[in-house]
PDB file of C-alpha atoms in Angstrom:
ATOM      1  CA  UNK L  11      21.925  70.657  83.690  1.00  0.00           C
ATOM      2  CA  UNK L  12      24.011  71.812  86.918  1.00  0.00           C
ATOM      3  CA  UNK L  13      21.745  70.611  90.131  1.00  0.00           C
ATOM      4  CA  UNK L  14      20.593  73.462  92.444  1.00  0.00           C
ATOM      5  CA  UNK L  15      22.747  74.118  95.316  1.00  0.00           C
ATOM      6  CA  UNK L  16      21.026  73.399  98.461  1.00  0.00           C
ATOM      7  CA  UNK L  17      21.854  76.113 101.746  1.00  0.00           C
ATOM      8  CA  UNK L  18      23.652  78.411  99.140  1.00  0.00           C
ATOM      9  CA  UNK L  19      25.127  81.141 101.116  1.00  0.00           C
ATOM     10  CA  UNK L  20      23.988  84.982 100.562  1.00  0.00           C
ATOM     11  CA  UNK L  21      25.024  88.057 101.314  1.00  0.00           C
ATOM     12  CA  UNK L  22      22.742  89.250 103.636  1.00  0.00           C
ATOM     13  CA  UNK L  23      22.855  86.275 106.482  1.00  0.00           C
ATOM     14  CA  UNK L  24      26.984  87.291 105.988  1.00  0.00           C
ATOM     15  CA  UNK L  25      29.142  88.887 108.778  1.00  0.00           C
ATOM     16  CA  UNK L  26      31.808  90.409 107.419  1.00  0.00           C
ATOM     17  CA  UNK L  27      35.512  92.070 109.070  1.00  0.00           C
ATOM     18  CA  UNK L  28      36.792  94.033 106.564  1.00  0.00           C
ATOM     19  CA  UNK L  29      40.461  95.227 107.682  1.00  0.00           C
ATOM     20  CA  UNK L  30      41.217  98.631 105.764  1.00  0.00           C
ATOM     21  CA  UNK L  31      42.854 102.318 106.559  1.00  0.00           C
ATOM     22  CA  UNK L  32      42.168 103.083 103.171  1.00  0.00           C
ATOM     23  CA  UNK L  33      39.376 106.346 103.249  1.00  0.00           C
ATOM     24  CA  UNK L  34      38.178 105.755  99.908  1.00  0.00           C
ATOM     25  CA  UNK L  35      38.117 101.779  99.629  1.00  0.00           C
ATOM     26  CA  UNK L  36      36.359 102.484 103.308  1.00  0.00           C
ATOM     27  CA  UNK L  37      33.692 104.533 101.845  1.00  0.00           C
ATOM     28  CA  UNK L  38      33.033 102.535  98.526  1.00  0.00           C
ATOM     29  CA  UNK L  39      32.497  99.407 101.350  1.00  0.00           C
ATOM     30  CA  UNK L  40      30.322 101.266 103.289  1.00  0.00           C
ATOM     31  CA  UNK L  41      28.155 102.449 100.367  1.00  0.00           C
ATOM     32  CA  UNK L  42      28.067  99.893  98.033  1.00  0.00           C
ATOM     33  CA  UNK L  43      27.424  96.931 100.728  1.00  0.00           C
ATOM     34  CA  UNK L  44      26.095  98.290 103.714  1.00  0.00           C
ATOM     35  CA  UNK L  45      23.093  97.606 103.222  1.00  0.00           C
ATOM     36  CA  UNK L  46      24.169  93.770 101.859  1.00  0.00           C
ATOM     37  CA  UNK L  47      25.277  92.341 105.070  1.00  0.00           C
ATOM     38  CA  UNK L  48      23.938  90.867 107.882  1.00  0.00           C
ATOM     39  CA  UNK L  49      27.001  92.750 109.854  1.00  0.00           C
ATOM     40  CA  UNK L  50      29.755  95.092 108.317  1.00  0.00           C
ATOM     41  CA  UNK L  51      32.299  95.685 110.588  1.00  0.00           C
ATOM     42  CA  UNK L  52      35.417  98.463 109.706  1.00  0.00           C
ATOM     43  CA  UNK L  53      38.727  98.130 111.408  1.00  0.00           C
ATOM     44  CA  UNK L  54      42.330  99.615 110.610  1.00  0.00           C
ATOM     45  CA  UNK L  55      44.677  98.834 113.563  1.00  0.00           C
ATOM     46  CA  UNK L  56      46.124  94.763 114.176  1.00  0.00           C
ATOM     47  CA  UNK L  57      44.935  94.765 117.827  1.00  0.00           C
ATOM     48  CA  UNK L  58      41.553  95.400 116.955  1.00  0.00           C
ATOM     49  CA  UNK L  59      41.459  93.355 113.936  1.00  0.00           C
ATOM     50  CA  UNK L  60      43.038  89.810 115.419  1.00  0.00           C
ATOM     51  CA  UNK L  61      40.154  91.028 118.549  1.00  0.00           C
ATOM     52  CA  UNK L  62      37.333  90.576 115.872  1.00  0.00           C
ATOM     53  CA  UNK L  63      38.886  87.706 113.997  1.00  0.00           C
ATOM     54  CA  UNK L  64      39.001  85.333 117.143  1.00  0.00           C
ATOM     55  CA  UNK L  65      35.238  86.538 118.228  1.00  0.00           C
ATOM     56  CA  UNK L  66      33.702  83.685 115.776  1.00  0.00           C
ATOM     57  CA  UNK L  67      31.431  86.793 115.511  1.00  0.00           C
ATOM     58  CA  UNK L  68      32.039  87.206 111.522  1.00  0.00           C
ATOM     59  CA  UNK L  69      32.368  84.449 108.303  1.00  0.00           C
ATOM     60  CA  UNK L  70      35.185  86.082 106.729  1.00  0.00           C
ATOM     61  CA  UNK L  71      37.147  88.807 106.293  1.00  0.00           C
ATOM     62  CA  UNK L  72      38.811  91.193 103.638  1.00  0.00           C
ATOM     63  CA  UNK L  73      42.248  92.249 104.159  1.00  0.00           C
ATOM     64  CA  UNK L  74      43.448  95.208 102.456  1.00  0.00           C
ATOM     65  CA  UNK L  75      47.401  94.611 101.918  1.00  0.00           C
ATOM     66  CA  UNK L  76      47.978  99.028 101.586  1.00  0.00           C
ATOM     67  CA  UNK L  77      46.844  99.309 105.499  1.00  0.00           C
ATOM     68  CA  UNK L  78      48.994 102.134 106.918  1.00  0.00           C
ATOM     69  CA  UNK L  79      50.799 101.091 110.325  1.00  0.00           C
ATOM     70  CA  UNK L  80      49.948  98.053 109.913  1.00  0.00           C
ATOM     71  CA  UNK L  81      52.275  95.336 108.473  1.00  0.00           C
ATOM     72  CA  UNK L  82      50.463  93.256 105.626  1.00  0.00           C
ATOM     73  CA  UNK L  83      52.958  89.659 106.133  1.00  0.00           C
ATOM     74  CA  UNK L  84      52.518  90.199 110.326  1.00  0.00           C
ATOM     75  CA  UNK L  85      48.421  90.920 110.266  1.00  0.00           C
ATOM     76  CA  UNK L  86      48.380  87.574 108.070  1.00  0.00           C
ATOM     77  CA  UNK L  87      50.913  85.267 109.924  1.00  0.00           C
ATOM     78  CA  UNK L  88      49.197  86.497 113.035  1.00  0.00           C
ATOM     79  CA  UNK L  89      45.608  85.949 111.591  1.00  0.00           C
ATOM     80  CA  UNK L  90      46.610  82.531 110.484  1.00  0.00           C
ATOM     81  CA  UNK L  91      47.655  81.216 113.793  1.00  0.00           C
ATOM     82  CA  UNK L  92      44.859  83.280 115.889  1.00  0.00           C
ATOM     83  CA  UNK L  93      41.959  82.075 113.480  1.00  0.00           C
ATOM     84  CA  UNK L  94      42.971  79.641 110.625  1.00  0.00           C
ATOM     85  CA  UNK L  95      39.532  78.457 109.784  1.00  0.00           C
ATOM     86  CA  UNK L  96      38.268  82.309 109.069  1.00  0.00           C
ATOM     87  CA  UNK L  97      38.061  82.504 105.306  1.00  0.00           C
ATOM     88  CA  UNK L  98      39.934  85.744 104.325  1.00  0.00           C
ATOM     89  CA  UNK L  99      39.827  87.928 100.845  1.00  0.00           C
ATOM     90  CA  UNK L 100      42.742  90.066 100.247  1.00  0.00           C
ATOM     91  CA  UNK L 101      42.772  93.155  98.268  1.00  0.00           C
ATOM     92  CA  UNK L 102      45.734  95.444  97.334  1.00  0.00           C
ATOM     93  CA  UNK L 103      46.661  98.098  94.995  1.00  0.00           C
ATOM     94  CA  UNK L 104      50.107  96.299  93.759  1.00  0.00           C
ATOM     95  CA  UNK L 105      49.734  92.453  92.459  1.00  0.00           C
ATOM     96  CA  UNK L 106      53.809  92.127  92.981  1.00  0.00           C
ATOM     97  CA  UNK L 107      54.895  88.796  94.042  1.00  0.00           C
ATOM     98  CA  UNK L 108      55.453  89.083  97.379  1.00  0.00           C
ATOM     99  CA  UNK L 109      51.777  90.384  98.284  1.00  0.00           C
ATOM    100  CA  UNK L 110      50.493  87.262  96.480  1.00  0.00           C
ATOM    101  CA  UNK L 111      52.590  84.815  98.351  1.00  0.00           C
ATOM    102  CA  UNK L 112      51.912  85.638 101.839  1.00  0.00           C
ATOM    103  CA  UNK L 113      48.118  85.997 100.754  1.00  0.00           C
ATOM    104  CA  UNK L 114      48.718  82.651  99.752  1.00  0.00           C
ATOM    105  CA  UNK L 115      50.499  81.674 102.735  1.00  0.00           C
ATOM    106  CA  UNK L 116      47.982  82.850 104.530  1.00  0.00           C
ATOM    107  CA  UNK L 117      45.012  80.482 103.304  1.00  0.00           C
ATOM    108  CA  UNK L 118      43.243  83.507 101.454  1.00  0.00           C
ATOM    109  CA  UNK L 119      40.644  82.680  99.289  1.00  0.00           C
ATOM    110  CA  UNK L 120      41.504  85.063  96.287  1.00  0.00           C
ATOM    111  CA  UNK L 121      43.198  88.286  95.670  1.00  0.00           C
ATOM    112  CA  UNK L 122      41.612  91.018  94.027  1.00  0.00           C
ATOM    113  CA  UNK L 123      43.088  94.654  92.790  1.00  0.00           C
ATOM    114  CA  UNK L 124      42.154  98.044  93.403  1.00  0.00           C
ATOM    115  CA  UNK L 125      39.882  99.917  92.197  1.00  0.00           C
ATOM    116  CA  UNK L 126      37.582  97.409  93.288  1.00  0.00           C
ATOM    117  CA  UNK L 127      34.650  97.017  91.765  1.00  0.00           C
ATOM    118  CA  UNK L 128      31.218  96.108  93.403  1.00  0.00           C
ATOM    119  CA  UNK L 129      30.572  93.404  91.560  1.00  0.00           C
ATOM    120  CA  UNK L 130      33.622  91.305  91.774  1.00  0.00           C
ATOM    121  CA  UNK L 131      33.631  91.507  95.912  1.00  0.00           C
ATOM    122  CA  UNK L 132      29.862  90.746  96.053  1.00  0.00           C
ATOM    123  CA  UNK L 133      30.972  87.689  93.562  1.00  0.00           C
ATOM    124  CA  UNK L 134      34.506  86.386  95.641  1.00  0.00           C
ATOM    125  CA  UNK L 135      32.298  86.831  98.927  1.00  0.00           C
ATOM    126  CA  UNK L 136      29.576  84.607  97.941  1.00  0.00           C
ATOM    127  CA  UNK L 137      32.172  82.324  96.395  1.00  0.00           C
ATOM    128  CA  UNK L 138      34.106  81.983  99.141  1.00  0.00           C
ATOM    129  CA  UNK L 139      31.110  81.755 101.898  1.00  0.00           C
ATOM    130  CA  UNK L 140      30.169  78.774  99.970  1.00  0.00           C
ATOM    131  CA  UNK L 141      33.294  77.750  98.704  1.00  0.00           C
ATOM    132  CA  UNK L 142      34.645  77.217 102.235  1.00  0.00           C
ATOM    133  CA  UNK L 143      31.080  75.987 103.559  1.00  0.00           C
ATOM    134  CA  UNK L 144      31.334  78.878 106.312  1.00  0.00           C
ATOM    135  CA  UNK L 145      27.463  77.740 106.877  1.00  0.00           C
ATOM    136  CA  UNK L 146      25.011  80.224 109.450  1.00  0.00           C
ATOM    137  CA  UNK L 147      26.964  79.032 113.186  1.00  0.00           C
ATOM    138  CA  UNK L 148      25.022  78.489 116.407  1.00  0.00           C
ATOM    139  CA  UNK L 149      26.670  80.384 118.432  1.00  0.00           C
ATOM    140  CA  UNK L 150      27.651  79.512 122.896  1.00  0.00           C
ATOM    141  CA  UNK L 151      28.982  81.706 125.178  1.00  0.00           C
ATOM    142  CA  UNK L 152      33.206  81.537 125.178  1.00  0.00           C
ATOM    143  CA  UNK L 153      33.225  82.059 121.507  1.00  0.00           C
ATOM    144  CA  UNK L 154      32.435  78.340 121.352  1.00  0.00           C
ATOM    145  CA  UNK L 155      29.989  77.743 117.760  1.00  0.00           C
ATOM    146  CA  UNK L 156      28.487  74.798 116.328  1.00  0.00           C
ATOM    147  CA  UNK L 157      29.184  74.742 112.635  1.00  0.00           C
ATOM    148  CA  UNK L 158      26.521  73.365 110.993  1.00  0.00           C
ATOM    149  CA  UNK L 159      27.851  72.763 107.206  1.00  0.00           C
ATOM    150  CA  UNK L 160      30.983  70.832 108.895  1.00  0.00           C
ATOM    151  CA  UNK L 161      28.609  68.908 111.238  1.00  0.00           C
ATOM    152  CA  UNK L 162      31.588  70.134 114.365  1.00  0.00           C
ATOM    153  CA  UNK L 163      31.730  72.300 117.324  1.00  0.00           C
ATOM    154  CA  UNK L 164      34.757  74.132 117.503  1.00  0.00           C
ATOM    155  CA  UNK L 165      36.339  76.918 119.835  1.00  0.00           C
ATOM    156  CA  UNK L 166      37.467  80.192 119.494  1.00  0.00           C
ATOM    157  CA  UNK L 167      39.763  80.579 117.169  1.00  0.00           C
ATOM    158  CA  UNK L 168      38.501  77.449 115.019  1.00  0.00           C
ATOM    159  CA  UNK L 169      40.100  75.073 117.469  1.00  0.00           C
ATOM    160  CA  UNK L 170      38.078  71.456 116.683  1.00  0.00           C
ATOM    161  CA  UNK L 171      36.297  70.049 120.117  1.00  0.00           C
ATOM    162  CA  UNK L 172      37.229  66.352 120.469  1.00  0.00           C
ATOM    163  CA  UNK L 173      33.283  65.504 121.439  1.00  0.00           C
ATOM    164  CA  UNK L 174      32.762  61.590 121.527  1.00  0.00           C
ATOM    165  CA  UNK L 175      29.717  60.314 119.689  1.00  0.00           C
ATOM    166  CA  UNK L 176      27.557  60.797 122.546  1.00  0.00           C
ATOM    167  CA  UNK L 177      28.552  63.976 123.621  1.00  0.00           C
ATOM    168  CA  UNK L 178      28.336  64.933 120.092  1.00  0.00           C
ATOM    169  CA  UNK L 179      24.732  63.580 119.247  1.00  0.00           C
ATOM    170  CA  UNK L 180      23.434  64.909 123.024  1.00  0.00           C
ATOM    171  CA  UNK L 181      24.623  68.706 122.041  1.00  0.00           C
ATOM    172  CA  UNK L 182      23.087  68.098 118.418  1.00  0.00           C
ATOM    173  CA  UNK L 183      19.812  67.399 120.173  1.00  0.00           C
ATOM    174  CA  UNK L 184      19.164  69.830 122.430  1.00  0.00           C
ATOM    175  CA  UNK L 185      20.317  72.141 119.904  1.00  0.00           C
ATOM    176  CA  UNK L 186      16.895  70.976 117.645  1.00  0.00           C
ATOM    177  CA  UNK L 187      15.011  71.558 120.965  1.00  0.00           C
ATOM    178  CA  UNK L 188      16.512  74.810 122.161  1.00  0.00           C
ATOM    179  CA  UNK L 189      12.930  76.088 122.591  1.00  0.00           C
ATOM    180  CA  UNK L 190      12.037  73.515 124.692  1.00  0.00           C
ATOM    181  CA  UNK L 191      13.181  70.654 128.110  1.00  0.00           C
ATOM    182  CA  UNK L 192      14.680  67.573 126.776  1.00  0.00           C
ATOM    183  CA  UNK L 193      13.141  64.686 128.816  1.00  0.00           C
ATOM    184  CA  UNK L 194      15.556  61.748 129.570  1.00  0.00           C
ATOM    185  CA  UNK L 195      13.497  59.257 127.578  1.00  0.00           C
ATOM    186  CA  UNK L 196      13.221  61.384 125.072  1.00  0.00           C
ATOM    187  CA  UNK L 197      17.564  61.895 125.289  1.00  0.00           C
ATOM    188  CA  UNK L 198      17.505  57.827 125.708  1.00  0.00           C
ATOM    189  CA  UNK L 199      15.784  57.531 122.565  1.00  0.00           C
ATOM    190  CA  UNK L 200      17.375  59.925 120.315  1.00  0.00           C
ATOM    191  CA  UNK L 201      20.889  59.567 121.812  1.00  0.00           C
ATOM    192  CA  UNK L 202      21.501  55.830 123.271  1.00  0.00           C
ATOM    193  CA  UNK L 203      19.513  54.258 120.231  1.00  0.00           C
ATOM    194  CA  UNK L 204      17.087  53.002 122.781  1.00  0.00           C
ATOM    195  CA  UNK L 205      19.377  51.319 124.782  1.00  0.00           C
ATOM    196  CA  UNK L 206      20.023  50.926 128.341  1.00  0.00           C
ATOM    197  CA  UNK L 207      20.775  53.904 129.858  1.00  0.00           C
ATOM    198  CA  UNK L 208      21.507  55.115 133.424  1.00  0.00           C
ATOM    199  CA  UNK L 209      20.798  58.446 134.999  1.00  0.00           C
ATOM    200  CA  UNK L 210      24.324  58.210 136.104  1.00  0.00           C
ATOM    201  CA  UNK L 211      25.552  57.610 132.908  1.00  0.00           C
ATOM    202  CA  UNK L 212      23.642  60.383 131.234  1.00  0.00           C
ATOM    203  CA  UNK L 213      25.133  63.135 134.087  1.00  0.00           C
ATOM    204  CA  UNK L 214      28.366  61.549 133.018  1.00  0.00           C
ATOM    205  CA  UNK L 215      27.873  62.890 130.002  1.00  0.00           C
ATOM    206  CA  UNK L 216      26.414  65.988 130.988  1.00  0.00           C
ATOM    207  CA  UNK L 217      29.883  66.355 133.084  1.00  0.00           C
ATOM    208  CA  UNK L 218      32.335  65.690 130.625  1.00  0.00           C
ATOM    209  CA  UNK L 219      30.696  68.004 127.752  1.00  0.00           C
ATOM    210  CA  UNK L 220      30.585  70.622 130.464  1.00  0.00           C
ATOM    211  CA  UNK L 221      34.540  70.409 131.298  1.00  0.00           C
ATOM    212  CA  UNK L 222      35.249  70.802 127.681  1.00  0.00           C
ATOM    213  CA  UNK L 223      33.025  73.540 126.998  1.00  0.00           C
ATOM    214  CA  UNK L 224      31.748  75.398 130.215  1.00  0.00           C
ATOM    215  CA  UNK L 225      29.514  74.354 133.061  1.00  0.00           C
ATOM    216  CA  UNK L 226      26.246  76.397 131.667  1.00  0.00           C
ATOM    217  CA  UNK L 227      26.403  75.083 128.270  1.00  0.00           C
ATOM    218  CA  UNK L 228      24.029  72.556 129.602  1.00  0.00           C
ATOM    219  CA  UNK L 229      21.208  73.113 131.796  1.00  0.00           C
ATOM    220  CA  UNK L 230      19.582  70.873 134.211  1.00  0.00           C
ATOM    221  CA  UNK L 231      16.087  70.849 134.982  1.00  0.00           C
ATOM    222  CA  UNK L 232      15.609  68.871 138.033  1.00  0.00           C
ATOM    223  CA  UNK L 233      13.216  65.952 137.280  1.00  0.00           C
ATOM    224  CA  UNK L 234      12.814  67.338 133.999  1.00  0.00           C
ATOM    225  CA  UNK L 235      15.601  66.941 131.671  1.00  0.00           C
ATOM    226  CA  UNK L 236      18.099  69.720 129.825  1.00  0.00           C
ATOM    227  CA  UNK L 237      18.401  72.310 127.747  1.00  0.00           C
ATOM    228  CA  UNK L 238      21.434  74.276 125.562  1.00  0.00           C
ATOM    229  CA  UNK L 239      22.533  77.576 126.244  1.00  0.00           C
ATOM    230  CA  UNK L 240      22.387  79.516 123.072  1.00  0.00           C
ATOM    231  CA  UNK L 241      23.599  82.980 122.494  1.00  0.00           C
ATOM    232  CA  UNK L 242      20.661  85.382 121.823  1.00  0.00           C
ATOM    233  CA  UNK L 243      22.798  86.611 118.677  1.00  0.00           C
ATOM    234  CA  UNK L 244      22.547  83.101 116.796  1.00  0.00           C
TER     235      UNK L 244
END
């Protein structure tokens, strides 16, 4: 018997980009799924598009190879560089070769022909949300997420940040205590294993996630301890 899949992925905590000039695939989208989504964003032109893609805003995206203006190989190569970890769906009305290879090329998940159907898009989204463990991000200011199915924190763009252990297991706590102050004992504890453990060394810290991130990702409450600076959307 297959074991249940813990943290499964579902539509409706889902952002999606969907990339399309087509009027009628718009409208099936818009009926058939509005309402399936967390967030369902539309776009047609390339500057708009790459925009969205390298907000960290959405999970994945569908590409529609037919867009009008809009070359399919330069939206991908450009997509690819801008946001390679963004898991992308591409649909088209011609399966010819050359569509298929640069939706290859292009790290795409799968590639599905029009006329699409509800039910195979509802099935390659969930699919590829879990397939590519795009789990729910906590999201910082800078476009600057914490992935939690990949246990990283990356920045825009799904560029890794080279945290050391400590910088790495500081963040992760005051991420489980965003509600409240992080006392230093409580940091010394959690972080340091118990182990000695300056002030100095602990602003040292503080300092060096702060120059690879940005200076209010951290707050410091004098005599207190910290706290993480959260966007409101995550």
């Amino acid at each position: 018997m297959l074991k249940t899949v813990r943290n499964i992925r579902k539509l409706y905590n889902a952002k999606l980009l969907f990339i399309s000039s087509d009027e009628s695939v718009k409208h099936a989208i818009e009926s058939e799924f509005d309402d399936y989504f967390k967030e369902l964003k539309m776009t047609s032109t390339i500057e708009d598009a790459l925009s969205l893609a390298c907000s960290n805003n959405y999970d994945m995206c569908i590409i529609d190879a037919d867009n009008e203006n809009v070359s399919f190989s330069e939206l991908c190569s450009q997509l690819f560089q801008l946001a390679p970890t963004l898991p992308k769906i591409v649909i088209s009305s011609s399966d010819d070769n050359e569509n298929i290879v640069t939706a290859i090329n292009s790290g795409a998940y799968t590639f599905l022909s029009k006329p699409l159907r509800a039910k195979d898009v509802k099935l390659a989204v969930i699919m590829c949300l879990n397939q590519t463990k795009r789990g729910d991000k906590i999201e910082f200011e800078n476009g600057i997420y914490f992935d939690e199915y990949r246990d990283q924190f990356f920045k825009s763009g799904g560029v890794l940040i080279d945290f050391t252990r400590l910088e790495k297991a500081f963040l992760k706590l005051l991420i489980t205590r965003r509600n409240e102050i992080t006392d230093y004992d409580t940091i010394k504890e959690v972080v340091w294993k118990g182990k000695d453990m300056s002030i100095y060394t602990m602003r040292n810290i503080v300092n060096k996630i702060r120059q690879k991130t940005y200076y209010e990702i951290i707050k410091n409450h004098s005599n207190k301890g910290y706290t993480i600076d959260i966007s409101k959307n995550s």
